[in-house]
JSON list of C-alpha atoms in Angstrom, two decimals:
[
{"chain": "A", "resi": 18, "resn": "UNK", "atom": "CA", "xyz": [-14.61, 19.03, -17.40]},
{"chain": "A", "resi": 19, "resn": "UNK", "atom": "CA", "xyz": [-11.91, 16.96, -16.66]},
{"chain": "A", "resi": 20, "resn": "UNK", "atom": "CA", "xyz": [-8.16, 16.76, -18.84]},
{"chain": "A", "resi": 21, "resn": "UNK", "atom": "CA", "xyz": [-6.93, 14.02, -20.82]},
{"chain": "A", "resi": 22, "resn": "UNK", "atom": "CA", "xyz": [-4.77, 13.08, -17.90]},
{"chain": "A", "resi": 23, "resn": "UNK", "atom": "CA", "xyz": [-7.54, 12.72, -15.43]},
{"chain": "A", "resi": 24, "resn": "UNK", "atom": "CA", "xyz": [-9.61, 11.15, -17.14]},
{"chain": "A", "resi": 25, "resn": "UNK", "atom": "CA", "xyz": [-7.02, 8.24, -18.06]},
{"chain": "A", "resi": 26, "resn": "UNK", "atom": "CA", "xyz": [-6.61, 8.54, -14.05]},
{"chain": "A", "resi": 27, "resn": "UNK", "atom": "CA", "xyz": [-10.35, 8.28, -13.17]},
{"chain": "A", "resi": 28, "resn": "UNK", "atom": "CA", "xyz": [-10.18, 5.24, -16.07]},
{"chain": "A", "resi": 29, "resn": "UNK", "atom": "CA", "xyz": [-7.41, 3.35, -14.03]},
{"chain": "A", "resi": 30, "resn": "UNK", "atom": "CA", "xyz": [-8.76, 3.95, -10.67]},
{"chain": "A", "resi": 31, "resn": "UNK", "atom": "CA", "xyz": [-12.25, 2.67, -11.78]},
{"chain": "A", "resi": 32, "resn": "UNK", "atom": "CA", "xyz": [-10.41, -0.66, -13.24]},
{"chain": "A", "resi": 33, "resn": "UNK", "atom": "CA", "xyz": [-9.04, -0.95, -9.71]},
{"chain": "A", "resi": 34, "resn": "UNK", "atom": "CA", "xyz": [-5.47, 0.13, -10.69]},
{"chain": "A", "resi": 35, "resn": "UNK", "atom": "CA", "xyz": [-3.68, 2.31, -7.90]},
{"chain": "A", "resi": 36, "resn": "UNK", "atom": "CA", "xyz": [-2.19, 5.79, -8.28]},
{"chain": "A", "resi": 37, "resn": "UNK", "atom": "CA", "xyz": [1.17, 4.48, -8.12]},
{"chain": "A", "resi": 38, "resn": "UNK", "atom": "CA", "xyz": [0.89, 1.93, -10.93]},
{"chain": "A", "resi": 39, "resn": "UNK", "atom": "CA", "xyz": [-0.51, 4.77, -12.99]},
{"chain": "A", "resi": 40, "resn": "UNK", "atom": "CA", "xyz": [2.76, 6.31, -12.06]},
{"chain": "A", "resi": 41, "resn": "UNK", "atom": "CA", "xyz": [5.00, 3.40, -12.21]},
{"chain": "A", "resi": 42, "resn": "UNK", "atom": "CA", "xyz": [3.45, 2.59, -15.99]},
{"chain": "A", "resi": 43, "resn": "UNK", "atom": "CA", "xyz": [6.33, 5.36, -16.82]},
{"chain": "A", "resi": 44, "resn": "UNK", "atom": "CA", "xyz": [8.43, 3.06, -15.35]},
{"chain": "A", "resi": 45, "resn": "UNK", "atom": "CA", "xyz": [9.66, -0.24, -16.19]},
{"chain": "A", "resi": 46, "resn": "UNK", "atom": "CA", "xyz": [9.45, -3.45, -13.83]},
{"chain": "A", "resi": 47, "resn": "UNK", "atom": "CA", "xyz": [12.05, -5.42, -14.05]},
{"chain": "A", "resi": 48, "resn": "UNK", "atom": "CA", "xyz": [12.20, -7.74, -10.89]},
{"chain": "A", "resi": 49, "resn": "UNK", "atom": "CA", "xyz": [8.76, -9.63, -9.28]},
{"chain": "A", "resi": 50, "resn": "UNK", "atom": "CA", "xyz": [8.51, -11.99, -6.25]},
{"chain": "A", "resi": 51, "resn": "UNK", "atom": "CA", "xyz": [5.71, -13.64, -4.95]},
{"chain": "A", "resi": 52, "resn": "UNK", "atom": "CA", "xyz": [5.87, -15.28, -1.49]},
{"chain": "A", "resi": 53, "resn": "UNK", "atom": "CA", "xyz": [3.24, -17.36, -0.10]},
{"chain": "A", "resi": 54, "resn": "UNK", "atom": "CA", "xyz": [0.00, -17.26, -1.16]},
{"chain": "A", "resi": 55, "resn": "UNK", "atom": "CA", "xyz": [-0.84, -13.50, -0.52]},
{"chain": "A", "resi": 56, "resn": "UNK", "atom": "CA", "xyz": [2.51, -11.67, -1.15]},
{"chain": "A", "resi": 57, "resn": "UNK", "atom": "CA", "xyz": [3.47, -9.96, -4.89]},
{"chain": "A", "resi": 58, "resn": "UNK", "atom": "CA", "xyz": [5.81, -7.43, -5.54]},
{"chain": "A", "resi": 59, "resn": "UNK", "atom": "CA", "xyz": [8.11, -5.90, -7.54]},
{"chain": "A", "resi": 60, "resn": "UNK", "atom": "CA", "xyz": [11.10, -3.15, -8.38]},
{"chain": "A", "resi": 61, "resn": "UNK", "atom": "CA", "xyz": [10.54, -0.37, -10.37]},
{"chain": "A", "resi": 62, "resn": "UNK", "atom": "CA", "xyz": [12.66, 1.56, -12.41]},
{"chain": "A", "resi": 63, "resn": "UNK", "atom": "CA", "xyz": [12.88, 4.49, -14.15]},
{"chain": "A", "resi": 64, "resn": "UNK", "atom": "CA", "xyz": [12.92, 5.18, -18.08]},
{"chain": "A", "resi": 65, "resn": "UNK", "atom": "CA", "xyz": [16.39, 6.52, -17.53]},
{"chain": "A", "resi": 66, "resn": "UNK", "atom": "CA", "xyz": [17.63, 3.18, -15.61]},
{"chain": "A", "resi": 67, "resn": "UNK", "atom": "CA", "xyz": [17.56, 4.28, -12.12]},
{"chain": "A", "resi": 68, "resn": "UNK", "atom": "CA", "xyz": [15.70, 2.96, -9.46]},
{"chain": "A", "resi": 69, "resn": "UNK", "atom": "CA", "xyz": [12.32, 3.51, -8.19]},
{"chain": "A", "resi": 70, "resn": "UNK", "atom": "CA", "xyz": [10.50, 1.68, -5.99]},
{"chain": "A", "resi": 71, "resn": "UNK", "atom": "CA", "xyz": [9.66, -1.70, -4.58]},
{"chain": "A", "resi": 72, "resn": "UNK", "atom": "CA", "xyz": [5.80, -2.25, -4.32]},
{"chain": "A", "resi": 73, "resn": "UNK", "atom": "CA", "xyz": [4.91, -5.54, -2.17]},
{"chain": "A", "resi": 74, "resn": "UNK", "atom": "CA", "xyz": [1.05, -5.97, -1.65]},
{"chain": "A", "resi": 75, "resn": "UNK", "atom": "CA", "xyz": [-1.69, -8.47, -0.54]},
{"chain": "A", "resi": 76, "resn": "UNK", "atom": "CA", "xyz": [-5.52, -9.38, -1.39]},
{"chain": "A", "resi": 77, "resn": "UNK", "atom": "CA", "xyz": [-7.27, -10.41, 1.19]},
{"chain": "A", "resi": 78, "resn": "UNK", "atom": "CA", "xyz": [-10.19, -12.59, 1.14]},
{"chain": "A", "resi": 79, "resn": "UNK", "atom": "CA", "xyz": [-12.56, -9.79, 2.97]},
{"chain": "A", "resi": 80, "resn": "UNK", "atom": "CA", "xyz": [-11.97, -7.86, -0.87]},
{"chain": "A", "resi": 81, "resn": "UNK", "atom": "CA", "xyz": [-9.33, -5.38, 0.49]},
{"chain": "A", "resi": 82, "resn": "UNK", "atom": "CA", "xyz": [-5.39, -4.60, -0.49]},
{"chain": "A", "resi": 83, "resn": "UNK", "atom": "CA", "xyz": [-2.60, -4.30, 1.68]},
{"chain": "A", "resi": 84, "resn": "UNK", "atom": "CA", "xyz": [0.59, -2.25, -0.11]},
{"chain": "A", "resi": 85, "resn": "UNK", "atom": "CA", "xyz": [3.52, -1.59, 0.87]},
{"chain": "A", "resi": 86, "resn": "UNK", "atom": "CA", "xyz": [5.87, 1.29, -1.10]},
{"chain": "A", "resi": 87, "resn": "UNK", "atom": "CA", "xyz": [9.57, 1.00, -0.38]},
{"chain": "A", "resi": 88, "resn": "UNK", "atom": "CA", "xyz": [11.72, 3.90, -1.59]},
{"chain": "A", "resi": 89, "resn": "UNK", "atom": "CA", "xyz": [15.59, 4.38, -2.41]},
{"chain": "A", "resi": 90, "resn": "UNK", "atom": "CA", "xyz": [16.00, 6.69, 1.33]},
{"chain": "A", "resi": 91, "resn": "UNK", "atom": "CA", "xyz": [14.13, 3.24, 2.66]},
{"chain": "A", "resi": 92, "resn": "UNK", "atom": "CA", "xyz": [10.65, 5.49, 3.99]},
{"chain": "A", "resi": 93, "resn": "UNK", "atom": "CA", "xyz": [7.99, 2.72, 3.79]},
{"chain": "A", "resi": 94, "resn": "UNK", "atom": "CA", "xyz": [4.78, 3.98, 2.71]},
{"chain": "A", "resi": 95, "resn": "UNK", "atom": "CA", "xyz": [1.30, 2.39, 3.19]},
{"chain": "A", "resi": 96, "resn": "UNK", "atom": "CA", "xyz": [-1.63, 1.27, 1.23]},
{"chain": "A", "resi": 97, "resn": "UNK", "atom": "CA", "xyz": [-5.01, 0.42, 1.94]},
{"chain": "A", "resi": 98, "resn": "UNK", "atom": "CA", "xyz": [-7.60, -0.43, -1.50]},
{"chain": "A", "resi": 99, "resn": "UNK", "atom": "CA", "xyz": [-11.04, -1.08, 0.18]},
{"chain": "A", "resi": 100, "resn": "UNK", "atom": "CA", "xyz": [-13.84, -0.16, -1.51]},
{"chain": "A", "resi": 101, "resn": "UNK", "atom": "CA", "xyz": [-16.81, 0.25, 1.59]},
{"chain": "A", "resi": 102, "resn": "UNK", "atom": "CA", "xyz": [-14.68, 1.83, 4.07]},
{"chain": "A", "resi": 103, "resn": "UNK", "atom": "CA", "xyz": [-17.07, 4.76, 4.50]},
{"chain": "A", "resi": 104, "resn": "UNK", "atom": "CA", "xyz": [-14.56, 7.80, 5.05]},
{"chain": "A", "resi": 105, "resn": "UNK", "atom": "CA", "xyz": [-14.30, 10.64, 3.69]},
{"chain": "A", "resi": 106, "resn": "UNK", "atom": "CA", "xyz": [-11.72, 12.57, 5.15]},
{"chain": "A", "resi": 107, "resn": "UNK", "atom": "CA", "xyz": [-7.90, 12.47, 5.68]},
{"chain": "A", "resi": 108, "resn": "UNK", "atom": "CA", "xyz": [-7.82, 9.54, 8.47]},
{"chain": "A", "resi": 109, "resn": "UNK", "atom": "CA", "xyz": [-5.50, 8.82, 10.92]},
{"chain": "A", "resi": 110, "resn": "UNK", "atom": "CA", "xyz": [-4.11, 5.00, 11.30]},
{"chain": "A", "resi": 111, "resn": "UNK", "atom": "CA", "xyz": [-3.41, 2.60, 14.17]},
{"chain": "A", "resi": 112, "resn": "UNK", "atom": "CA", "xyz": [-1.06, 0.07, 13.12]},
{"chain": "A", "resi": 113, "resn": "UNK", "atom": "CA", "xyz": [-0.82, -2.44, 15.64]},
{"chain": "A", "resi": 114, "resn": "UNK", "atom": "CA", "xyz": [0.89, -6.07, 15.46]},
{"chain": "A", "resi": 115, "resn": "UNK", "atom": "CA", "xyz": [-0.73, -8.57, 18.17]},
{"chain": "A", "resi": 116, "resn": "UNK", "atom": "CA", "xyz": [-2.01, -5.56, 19.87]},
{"chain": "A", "resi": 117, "resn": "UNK", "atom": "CA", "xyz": [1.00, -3.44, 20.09]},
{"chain": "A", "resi": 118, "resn": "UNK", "atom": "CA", "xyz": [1.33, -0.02, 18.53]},
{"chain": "A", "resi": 119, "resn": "UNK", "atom": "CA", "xyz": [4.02, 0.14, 15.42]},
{"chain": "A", "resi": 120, "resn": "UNK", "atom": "CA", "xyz": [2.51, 3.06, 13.87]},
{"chain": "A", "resi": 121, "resn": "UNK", "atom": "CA", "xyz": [0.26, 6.16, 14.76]},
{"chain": "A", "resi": 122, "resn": "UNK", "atom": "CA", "xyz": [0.06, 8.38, 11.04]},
{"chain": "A", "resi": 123, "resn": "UNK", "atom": "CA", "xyz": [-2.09, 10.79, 9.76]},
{"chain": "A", "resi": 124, "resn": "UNK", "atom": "CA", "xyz": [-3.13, 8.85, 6.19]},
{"chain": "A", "resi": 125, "resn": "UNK", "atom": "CA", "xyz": [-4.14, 11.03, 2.88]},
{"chain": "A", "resi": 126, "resn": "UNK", "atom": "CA", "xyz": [-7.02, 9.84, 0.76]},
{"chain": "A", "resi": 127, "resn": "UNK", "atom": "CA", "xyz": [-6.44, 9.98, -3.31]},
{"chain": "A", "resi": 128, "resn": "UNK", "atom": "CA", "xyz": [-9.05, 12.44, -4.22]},
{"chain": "A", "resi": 129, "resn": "UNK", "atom": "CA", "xyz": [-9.72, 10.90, -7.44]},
{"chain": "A", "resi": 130, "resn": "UNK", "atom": "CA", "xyz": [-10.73, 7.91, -5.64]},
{"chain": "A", "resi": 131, "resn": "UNK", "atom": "CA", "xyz": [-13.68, 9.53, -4.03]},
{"chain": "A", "resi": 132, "resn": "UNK", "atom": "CA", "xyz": [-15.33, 9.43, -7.01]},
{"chain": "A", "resi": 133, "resn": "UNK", "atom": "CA", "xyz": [-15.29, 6.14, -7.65]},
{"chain": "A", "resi": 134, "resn": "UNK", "atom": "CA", "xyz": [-18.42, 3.94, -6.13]},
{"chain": "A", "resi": 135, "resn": "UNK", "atom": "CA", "xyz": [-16.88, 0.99, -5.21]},
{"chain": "A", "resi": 136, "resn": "UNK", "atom": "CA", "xyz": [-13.08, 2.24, -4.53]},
{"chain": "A", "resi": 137, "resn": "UNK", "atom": "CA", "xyz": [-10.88, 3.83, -2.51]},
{"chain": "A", "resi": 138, "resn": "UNK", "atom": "CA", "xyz": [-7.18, 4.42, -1.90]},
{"chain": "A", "resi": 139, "resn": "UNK", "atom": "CA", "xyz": [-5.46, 5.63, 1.51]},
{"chain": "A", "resi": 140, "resn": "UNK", "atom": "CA", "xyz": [-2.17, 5.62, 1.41]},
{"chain": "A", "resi": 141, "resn": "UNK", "atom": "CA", "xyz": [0.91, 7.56, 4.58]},
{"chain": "A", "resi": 142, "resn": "UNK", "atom": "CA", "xyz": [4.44, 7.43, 4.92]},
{"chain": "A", "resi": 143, "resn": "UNK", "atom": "CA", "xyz": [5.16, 5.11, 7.60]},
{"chain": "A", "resi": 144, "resn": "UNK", "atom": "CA", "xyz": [9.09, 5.66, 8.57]},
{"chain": "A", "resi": 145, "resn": "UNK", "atom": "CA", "xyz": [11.95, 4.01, 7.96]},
{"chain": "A", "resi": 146, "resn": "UNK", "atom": "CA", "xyz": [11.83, 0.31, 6.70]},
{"chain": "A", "resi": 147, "resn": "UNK", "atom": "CA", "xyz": [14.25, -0.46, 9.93]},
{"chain": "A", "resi": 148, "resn": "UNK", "atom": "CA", "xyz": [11.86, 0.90, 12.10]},
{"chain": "A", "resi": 149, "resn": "UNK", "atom": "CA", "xyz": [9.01, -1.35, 11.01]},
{"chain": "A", "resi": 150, "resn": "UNK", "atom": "CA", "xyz": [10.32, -4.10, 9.28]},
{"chain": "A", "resi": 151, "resn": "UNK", "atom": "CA", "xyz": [10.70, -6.42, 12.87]},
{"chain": "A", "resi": 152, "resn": "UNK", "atom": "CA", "xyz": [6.95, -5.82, 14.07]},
{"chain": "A", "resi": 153, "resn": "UNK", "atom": "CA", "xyz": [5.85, -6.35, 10.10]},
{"chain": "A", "resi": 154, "resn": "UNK", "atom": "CA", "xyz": [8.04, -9.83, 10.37]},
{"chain": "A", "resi": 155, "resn": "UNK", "atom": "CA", "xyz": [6.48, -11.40, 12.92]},
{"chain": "A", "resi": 156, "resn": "UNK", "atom": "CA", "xyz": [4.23, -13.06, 11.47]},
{"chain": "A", "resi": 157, "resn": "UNK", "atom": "CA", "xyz": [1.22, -12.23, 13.74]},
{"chain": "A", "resi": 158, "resn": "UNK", "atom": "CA", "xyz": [-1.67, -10.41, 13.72]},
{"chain": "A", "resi": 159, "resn": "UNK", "atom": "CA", "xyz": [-1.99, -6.92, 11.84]},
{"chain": "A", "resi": 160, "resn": "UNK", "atom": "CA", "xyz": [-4.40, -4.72, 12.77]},
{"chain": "A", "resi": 161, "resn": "UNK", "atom": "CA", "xyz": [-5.36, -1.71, 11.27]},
{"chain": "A", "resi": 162, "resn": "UNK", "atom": "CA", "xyz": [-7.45, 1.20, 12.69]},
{"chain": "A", "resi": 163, "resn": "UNK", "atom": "CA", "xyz": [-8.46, 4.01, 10.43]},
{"chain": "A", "resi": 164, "resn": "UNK", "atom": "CA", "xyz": [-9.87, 7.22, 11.86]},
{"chain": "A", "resi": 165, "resn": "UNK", "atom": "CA", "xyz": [-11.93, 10.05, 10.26]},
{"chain": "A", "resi": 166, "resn": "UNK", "atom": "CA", "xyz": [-15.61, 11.12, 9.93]},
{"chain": "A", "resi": 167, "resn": "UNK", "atom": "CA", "xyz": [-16.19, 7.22, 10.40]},
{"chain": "A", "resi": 168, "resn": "UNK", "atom": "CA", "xyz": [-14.44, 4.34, 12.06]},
{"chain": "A", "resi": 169, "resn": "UNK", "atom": "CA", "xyz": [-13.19, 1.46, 9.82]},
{"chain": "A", "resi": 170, "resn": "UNK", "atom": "CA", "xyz": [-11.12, -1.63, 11.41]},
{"chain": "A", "resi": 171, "resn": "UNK", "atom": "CA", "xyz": [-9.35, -4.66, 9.57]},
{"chain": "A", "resi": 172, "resn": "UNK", "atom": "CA", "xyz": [-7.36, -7.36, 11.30]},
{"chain": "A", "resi": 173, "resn": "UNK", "atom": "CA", "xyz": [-5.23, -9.97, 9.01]},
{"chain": "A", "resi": 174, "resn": "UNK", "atom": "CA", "xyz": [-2.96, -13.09, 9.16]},
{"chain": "A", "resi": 175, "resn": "UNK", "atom": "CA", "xyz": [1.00, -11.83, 8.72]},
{"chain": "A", "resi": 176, "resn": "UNK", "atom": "CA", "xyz": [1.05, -15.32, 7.03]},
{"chain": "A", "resi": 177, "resn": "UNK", "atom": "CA", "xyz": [4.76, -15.69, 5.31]},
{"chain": "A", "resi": 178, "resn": "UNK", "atom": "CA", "xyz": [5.49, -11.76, 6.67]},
{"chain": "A", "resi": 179, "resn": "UNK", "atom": "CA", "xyz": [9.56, -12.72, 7.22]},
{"chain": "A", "resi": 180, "resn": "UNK", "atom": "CA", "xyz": [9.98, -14.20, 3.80]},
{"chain": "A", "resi": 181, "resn": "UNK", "atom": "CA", "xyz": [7.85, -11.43, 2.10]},
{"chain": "A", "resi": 182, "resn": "UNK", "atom": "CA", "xyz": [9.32, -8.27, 3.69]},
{"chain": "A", "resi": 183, "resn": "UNK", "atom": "CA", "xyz": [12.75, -9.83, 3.54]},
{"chain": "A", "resi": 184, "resn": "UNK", "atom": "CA", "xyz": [12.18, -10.25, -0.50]},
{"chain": "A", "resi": 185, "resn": "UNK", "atom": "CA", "xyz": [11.10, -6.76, 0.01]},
{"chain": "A", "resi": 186, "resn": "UNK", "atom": "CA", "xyz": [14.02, -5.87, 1.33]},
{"chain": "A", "resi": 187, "resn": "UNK", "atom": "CA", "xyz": [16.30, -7.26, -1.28]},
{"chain": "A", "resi": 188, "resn": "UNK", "atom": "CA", "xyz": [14.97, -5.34, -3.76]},
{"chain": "A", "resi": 189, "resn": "UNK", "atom": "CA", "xyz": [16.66, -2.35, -2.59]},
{"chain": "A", "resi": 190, "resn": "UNK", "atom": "CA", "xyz": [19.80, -4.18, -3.25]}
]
């Protein structure tokens, strides 16, 4: 039988709400951007005033997420919200940006998620925002490779990447 808590989880997760939002609806948002037509995002903050996190994410038309968690020691974590990607296991990622490597990471898959028929949520610590942030810029073509007991691919437009991650960015500030 599951708690109270999980079961307001597995609720969330089934209306397609991520992890993190459960966890940032302690929080309190009090700056949003959007950029473009695919970028949103936000800073979080914590009930006692102090900073939290930045989120910056995009739907794509395929009917997957792209997220993006910045942190106040600037580690960028990834996101992926796909709901047929047919793995069940940790994965591994291959990030690549018009075909070169930015990131090889061992992902983690929300286990709550597993349960859900038509959702799932991957989500790894990328590195430092510095590290990234030029490649994820560009503008070009992200591609992204996941690796478990299956194979799943997704390639997307960067469209308005600069402006996005540089809004990003700011939130820090």
């Amino acid at each position: 039988m599951l708690s109270i808590s999980q079961r307001v989880l597995v609720a969330a997760l089934a209306l397609g709400i991520s992890v993190a939002a459960v966890e940032d609806a302690r929080a309190e948002q009090r700056h949003t951007f959007t950029v473009g037509s695919i970028w949103d995002g936000g800073a979080w903050f914590d009930d006692d005033g102090t900073f939290s996190n930045c989120y910056l994410y995009a739907d794509f038309p395929e009917g997957w997420t792209l997220g993006f968690y910045l942190y106040p020691d600037r580690i960028l974590e990834i996101e992926f919200d796909e709901p047929d990607i047919g793995i069940d296991v940790d994965p591994n990622l291959t990030l690549q940006v018009d075909g070169r490597d930015i990131a090889n990471i061992e992902l983690w898959i929300d286990e709550e998620s597993l349960f859900m028929d038509f959702w799932l949520l991957i989500y790894g610590d990328l590195g430092r925002i510095e590290d990234l942030a030029p490649a994820l810029k560009s503008g070009g073509t992200l591609t992204a490779t996941l690796y478990g007991d299956g194979t799943w691919s997704v390639s997307a437009a960067l469209t308005d990447s600069d402006r996005a991650f540089s809004a990003f960015e700011d939130c820090l500030d």
